[in-house]
Coordinates of C-alpha atoms in Angstrom, one line a residue:
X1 CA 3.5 -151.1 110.2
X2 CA 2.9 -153.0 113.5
X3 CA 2.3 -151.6 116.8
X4 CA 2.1 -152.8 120.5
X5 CA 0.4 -151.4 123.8
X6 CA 1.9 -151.3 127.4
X7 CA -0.4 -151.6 130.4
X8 CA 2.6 -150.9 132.8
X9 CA 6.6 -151.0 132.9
X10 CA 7.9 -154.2 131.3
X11 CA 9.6 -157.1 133.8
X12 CA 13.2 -156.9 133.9
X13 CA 13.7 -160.9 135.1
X14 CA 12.3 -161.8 131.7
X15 CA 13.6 -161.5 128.0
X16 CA 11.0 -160.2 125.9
X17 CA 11.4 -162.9 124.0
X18 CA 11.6 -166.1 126.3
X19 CA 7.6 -167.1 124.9
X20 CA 7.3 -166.4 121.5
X21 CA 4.0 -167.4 121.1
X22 CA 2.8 -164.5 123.6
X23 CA 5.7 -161.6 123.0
X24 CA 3.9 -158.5 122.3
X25 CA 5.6 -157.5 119.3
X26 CA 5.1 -158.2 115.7
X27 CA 8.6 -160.7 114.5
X28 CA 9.1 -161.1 110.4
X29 CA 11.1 -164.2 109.2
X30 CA 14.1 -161.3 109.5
X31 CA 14.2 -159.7 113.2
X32 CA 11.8 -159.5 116.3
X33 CA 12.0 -156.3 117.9
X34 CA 10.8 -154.7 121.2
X35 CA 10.7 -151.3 122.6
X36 CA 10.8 -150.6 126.1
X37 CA 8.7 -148.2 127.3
X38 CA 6.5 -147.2 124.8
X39 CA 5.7 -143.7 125.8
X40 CA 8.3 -141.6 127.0
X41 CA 8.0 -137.8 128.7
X42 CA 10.3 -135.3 127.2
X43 CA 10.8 -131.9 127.9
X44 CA 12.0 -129.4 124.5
X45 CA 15.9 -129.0 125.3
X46 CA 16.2 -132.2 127.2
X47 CA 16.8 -136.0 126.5
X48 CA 14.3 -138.8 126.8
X49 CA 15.8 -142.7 126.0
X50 CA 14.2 -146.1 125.5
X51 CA 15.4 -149.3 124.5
X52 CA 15.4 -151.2 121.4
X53 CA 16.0 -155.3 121.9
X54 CA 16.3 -157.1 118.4
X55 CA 16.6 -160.4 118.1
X56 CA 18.0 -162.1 114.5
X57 CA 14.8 -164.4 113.6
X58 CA 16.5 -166.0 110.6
X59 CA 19.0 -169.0 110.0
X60 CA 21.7 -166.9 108.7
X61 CA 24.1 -164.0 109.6
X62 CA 21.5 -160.8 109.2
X63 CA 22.4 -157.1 109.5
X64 CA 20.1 -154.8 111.0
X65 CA 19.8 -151.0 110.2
X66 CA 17.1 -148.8 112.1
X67 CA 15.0 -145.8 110.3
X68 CA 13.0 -143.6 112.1
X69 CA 9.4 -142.8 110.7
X70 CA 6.6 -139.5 112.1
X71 CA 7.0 -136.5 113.2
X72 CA 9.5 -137.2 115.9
X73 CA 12.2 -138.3 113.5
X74 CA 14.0 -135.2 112.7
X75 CA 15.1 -134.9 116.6
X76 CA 15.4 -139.2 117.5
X77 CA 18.7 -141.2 117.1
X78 CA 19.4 -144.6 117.4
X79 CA 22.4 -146.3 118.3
X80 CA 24.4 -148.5 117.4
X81 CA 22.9 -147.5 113.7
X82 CA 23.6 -151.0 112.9
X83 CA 23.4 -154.4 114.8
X84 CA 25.4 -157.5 113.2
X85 CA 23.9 -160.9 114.9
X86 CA 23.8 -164.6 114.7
X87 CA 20.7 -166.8 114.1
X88 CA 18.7 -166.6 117.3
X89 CA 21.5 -163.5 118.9
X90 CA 20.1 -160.7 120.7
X91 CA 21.3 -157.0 121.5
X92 CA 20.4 -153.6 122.1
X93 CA 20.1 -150.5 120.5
X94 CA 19.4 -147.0 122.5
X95 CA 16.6 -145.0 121.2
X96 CA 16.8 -141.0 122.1
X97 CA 14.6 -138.4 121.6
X98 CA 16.1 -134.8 122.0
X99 CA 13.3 -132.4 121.0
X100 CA 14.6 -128.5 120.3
X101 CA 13.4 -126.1 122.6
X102 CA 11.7 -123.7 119.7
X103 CA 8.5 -123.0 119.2
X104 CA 8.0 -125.2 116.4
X105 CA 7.8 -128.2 118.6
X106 CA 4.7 -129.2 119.5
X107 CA 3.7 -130.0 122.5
X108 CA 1.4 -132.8 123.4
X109 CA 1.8 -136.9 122.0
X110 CA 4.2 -137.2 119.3
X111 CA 3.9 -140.5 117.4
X112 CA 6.9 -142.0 115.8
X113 CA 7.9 -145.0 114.5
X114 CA 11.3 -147.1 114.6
X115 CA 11.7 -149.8 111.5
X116 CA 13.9 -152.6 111.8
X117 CA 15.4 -153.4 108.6
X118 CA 17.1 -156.7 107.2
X119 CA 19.5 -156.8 104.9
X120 CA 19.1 -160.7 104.2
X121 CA 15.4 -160.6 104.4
X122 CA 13.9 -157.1 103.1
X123 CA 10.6 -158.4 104.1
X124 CA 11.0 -159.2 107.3
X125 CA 11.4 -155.0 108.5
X126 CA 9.1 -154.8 111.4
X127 CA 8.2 -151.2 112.8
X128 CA 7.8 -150.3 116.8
X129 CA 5.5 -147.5 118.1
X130 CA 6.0 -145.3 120.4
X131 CA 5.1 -141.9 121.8
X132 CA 6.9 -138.9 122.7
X133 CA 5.0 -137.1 125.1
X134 CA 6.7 -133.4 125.0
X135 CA 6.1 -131.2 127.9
X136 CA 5.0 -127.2 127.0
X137 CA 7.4 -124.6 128.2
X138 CA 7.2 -121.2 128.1
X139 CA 9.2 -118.3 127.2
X140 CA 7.5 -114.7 126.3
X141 CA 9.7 -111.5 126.0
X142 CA 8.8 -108.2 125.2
X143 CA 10.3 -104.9 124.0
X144 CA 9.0 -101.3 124.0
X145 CA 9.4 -99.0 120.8
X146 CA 10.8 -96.3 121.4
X147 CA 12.3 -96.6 125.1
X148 CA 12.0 -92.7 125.9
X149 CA 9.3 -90.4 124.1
X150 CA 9.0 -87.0 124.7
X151 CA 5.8 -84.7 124.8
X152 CA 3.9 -81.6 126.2
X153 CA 0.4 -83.3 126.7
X154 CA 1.1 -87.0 125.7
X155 CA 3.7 -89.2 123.6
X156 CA 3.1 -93.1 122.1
X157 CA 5.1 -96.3 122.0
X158 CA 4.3 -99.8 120.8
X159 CA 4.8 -102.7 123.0
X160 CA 6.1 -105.6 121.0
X161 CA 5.4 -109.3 122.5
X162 CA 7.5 -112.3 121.6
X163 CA 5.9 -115.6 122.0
X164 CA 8.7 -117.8 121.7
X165 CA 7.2 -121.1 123.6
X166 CA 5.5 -123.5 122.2
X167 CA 2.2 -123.2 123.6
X168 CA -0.6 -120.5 123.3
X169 CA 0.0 -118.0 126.1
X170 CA -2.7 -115.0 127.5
X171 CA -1.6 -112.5 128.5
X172 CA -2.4 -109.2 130.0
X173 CA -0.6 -106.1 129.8
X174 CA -0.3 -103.7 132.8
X175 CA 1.3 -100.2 132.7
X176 CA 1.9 -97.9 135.8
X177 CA 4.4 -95.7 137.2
X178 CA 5.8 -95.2 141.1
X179 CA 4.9 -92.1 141.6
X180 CA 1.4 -92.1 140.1
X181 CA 2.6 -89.1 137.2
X182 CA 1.2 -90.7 134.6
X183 CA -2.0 -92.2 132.9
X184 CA -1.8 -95.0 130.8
X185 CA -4.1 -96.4 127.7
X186 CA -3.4 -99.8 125.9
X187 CA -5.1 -100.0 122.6
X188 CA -5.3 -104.1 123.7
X189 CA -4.4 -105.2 127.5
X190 CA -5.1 -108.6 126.6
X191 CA -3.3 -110.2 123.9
X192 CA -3.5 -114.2 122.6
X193 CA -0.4 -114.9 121.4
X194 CA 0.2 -118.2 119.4
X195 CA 3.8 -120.2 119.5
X196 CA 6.4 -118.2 117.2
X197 CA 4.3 -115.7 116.5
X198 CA 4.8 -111.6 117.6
X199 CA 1.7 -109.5 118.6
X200 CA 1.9 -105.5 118.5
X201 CA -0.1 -103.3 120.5
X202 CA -0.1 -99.5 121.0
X203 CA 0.4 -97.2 124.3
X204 CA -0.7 -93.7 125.0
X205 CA 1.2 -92.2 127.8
X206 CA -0.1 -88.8 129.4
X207 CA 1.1 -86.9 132.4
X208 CA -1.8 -85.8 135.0
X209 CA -0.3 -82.0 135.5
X210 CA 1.7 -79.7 132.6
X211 CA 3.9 -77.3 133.6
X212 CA 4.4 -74.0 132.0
X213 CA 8.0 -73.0 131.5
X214 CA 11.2 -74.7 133.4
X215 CA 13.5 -77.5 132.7
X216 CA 12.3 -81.1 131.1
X217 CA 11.0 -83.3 133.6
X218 CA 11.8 -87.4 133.5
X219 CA 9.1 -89.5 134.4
X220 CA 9.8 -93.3 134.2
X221 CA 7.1 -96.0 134.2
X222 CA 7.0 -99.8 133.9
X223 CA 5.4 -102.4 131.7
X224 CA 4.1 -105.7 133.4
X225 CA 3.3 -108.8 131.0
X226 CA 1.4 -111.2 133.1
X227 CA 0.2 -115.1 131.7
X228 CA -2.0 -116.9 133.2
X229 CA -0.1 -120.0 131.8
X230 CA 2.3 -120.1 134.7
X231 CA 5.2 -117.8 133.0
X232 CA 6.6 -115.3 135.2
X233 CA 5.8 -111.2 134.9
X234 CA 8.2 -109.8 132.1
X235 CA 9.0 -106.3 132.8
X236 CA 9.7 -103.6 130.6
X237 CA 10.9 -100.4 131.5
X238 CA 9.6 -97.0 129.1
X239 CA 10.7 -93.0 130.1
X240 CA 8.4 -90.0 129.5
X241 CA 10.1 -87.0 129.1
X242 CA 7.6 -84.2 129.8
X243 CA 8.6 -80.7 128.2
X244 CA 7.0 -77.3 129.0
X245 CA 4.0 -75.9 127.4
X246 CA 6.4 -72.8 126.4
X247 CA 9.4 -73.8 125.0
X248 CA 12.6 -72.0 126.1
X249 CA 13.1 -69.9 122.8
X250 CA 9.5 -68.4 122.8
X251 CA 10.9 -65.6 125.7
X252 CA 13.6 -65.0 122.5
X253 CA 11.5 -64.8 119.8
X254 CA 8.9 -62.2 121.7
X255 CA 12.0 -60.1 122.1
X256 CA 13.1 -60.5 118.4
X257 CA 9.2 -59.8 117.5
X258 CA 9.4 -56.6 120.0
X259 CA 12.7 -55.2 118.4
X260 CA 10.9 -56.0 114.8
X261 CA 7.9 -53.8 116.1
X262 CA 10.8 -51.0 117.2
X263 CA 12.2 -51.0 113.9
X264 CA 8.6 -50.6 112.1
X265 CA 7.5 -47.9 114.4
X266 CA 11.3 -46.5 113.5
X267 CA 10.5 -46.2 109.4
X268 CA 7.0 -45.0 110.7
X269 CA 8.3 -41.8 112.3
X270 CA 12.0 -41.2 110.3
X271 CA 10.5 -43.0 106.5
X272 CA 6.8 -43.0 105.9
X273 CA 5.0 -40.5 108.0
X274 CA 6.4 -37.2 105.9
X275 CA 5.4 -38.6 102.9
X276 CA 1.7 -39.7 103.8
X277 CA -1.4 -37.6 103.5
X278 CA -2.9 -37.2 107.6
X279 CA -6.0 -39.6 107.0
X280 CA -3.6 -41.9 105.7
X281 CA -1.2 -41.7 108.4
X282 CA -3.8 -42.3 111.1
X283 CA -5.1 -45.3 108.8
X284 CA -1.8 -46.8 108.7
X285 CA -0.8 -46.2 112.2
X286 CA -3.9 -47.6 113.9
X287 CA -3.4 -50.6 110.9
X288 CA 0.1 -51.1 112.7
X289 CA -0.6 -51.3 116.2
X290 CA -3.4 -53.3 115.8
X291 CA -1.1 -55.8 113.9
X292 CA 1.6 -55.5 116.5
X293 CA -0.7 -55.9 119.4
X294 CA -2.3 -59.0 117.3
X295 CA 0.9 -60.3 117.1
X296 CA 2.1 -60.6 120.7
X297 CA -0.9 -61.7 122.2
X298 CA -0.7 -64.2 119.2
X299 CA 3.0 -65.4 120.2
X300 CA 2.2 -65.6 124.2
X301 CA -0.7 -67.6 123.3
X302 CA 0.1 -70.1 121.1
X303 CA 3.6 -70.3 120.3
X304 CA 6.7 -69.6 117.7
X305 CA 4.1 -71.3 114.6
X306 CA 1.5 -68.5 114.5
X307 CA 3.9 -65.6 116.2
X308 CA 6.2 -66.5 113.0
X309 CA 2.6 -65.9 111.2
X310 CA 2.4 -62.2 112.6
X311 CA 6.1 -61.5 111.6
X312 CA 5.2 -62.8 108.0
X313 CA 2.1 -60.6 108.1
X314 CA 3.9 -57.8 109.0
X315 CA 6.9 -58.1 107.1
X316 CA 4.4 -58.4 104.3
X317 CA 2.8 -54.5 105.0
X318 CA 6.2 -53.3 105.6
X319 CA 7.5 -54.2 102.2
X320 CA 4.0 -52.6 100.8
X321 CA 5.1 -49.3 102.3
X322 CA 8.9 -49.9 100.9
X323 CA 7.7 -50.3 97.6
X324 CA 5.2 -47.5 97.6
X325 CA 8.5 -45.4 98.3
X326 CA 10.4 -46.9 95.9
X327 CA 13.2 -49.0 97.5
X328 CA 14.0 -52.7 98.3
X329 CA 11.7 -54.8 99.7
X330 CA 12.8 -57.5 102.6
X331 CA 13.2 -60.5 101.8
X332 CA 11.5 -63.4 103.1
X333 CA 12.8 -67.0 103.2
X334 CA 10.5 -70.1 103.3
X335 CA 10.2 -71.6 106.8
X336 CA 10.2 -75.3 107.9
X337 CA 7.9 -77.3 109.7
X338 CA 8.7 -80.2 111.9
X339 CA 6.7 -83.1 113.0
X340 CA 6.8 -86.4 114.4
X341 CA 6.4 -88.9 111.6
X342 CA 5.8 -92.5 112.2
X343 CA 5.6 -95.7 109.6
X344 CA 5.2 -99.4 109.4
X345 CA 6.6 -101.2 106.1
X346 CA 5.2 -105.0 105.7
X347 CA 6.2 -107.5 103.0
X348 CA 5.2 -110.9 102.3
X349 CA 7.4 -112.8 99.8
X350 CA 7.0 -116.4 98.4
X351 CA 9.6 -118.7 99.1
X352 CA 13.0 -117.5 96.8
X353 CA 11.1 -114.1 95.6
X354 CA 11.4 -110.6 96.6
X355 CA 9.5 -108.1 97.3
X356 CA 9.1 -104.3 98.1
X357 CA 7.3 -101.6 100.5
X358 CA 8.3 -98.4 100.4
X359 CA 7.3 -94.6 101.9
X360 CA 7.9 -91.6 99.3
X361 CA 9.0 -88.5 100.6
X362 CA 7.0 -85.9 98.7
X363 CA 7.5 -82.5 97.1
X364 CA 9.1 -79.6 99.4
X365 CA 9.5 -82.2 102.4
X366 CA 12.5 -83.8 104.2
X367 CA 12.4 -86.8 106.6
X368 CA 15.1 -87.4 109.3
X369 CA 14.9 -91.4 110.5
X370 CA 16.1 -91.6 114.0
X371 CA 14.8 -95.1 114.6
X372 CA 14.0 -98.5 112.9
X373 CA 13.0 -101.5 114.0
X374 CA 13.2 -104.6 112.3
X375 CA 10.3 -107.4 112.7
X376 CA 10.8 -111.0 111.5
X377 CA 8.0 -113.2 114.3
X378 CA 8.7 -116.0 112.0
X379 CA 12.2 -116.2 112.4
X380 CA 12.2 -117.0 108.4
X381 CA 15.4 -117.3 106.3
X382 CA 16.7 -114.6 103.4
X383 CA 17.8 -111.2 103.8
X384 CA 16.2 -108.3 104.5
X385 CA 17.5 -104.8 103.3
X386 CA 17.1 -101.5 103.9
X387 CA 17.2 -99.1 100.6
X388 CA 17.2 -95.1 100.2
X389 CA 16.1 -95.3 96.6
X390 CA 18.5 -98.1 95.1
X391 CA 20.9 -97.4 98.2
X392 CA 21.5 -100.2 100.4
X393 CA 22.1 -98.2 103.8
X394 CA 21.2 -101.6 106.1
X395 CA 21.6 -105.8 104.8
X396 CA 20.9 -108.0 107.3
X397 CA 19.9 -111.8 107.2
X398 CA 16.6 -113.2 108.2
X399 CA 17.9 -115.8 110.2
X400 CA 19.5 -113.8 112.9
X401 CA 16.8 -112.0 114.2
X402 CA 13.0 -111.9 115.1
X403 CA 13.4 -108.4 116.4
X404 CA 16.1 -105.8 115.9
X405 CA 15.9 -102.4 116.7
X406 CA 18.0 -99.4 115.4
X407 CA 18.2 -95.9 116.8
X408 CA 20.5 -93.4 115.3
X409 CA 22.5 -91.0 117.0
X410 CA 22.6 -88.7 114.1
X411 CA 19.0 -89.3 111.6
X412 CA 19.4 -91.0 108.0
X413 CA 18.0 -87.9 106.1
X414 CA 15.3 -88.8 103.1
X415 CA 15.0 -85.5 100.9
X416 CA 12.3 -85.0 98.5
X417 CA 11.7 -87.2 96.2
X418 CA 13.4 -90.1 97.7
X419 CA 12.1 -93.2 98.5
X420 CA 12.6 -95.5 101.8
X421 CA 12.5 -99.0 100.6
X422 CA 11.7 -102.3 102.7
X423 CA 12.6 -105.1 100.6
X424 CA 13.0 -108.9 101.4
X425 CA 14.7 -111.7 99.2
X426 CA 13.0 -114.1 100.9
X427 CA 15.0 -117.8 101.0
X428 CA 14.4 -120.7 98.7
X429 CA 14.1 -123.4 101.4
X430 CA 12.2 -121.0 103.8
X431 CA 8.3 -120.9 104.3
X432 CA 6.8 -118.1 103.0
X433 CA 8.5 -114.9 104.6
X434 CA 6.0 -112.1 106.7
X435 CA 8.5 -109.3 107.5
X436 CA 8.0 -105.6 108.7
X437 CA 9.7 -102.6 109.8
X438 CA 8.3 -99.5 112.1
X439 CA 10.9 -96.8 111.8
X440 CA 9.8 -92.9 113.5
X441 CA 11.1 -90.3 113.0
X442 CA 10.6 -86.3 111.9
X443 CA 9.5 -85.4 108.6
X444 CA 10.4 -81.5 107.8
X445 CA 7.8 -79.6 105.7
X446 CA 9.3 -76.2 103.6
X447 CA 6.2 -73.7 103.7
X448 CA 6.2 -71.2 101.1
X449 CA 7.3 -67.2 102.4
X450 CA 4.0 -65.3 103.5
X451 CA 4.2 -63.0 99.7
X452 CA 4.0 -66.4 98.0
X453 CA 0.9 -67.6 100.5
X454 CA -0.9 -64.7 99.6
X455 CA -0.5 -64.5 96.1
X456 CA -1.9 -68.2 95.9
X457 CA -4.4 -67.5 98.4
X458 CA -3.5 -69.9 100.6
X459 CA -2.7 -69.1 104.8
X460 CA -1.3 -71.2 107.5

């Protein structure tokens, strides 16, 4: 391979070929060859061109066919592809260089290389250098998982940033709202973000003032990515939906608790107080209100959880007194639990395998997906599938994505014993594939009926 420098653009009056002996260029008893300029600025998505001039060095008819050589040669063309000449002819041949805008372009000096091949003289292939000077650009975006949350005292998303330039970008992530509602905490306000890649980081939102009872309140905020690599803020917009501290069924339940006290203080006087011994009587009774009294200032204090506590308790002493007269007992159901549930599912698969993650839903427990989001920052190739046990609820191919989010109006429900399954087939001619999924959701825990808890010792 042969090369030639350029102190400055080339004369136009003058062939580069009019002195031989001083033509900077390298000739073969096949074809002399000049390119024109040697360095060329290029911006990913855009065009750069330069000119080859070939001149037929030998005594015969030659044919001339150009191959491009370094890393510039999958995006550089050169026409014609193939110059016929005389002995001692001359033409041109149009180099250009169209980089992608992606992030797997590099920017900075690209060396390449374009050989002039002879088809009467193999030998006499001479190579030109040049160099593709590609221009960074930048392009970050950003999205925020889940767009609304809701909460009493405080609620979490995840902020997901996109680097999809080809330069490392900075940035800093700012979170505020209008009307000054809301604190903020990023687990990381700074993130360094290398081309093509994704970086994940988490965000606490918490209103300044609760309110007691009344309707939901919406409190939007904003999301400001700012780079200090000349990129323009990206803006994401997020919703808090602040609920009371008491929900609107507690007022409900206090009255169904009250009418359940009425109807124990009913057996007391019409059932179990003519059958019952005086010291036992007053033993029970003071047993009773002490439990009912218990009870309320349970539900007013903390809610339907430990008020359904007190009923069980009580329910529990009534059906002691049923049985001690001889009839049916009430019976009690199990209760279910609800709370937030939220998962990330990875997988890294060699080129043409597959591979697994799952989450198992365990014994006496539901869970209700109402959003997924899918995570490919390396915009690989295969297919990515979403399984409920050897289901496939969701297929969807690598290649089209590097995020894509899912939320369900009604949830996909995973009862127990099933299993939510991430799995990639990752593709042959793909690098190796990194792929996740964060999916949220509510996962549904059956507690056993307050006899059972007691039996087996156990309390809530």
């Amino acid at each position: 391979m042969a090369s030639r420098a350029t102190d400055g653009a080339p004369t136009a009056a003058r062939a580069p070929w009019a002195d031989t002996a001083s033509m900077p260029t390298v000739t073969g008893m096949g074809a002399i060859a000049a390119l024109e300029p040697v360095a060329l600025s290029v911006e990913p998505g855009g065009e750069a061109t330069a000119t080859l001039r070939v001149r037929n060095a030998g005594a015969i008819v030659d044919e001339f066919t150009f191959e491009v050589v370094g890393d510039a040669a999958g995006w550089t063309i050169v026409m014609p592809p193939v110059l016929r000449l005389l002995p001692g002819a001359e033409e041109v041949a149009q180099v250009t260089l169209r980089p992608p805008r992606a992030a797997s372009t590099p920017a900075g000096d690209v060396p390449f290389g374009i050989k002039v091949n002879s088809k009467e003289d193999p030998s006499g292939a001479v190579v030109e250098e040049g160099v593709a000077r590609v221009t960074p650009f930048g392009e970050l975006t950003a999205e925020l998982l889940p767009r609304t949350s809701q909460g009493r005292r405080k609620a979490y998303h995840e902020l997901a940033v996109d680097n999809r330039g080809n330069e490392r970008l900075n940035t800093d992530v700012l979170v505020f709202d209008d009307d000054e509602l809301l604190e903020f905490e990023v687990e990381d306000p700074g993130l360094v973000i290398e081309p093509g890649q994704a970086r994940f980081t988490k965000l606490q939102v918490r209103p300044r003032e609760r309110f007691w009872r009344g309707p939901n309140k919406t409190l939007p905020f904003h999301v400001q990515l700012l780079s200090d690599d000349g990129i323009g803020p990206v803006n994401v917009e997020g919703t808090l939906v602040q609920r009371a501290v008491l929900p609107k069924w507690l007022m409900w339940a206090l009255l169904g608790l009250l009418a359940l006290v009425a109807l124990l203080v009913l057996l007391w006087f019409t059932v179990f107080r003519p059958t019952i011994e005086s010291a036992a009587r007053d033993s029970v009774q003071d047993a009773v209100d002490e439990a009912v009294e218990d009870a309320v200032d349970a539900a007013v204090a903390a809610g339907l959880a430990d008020q359904q506590n007190q009923v069980d308790d009580l329910t529990v002493g009534v059906n002691d007194l049923l049985e001690a007269q001889g009839q049916e007992p009430i019976e009690l159901t199990p209760r279910e639990v609800a709370t937030a549930r939220d998962l990330r599912l990875s997988v890294t698969a060699a080129p043409g395998a597959t591979r697994n993650d799952s989450f198992g839903v365990g014994e006496g427990e539901t869970f209700q997906m109402s959003d997924i989001v899918l995570q490919n920052p390396r915009g690989n190739a295969g297919e990515l599938r979403i399984l409920r046990g050897e289901q496939r609820l969701l297929v969807v191919a690598l290649e089209n994505f590097r995020d894509l989010d899912y939320h369900f109006v009604s949830p996909v429900v995973f009862n127990e014993g099933d299993a939510l399954v991430l799995q990639v087939a990752c593709g042959a001619d793909s690098t190796a594939c990194e792929v996740g999924a964060y999916v949220s959701g509510t996962l549904v825990t059956t507690a056993p009926p307050a006899e059972e808890a007691v039996a087996t010792g156990s309390s809530d």
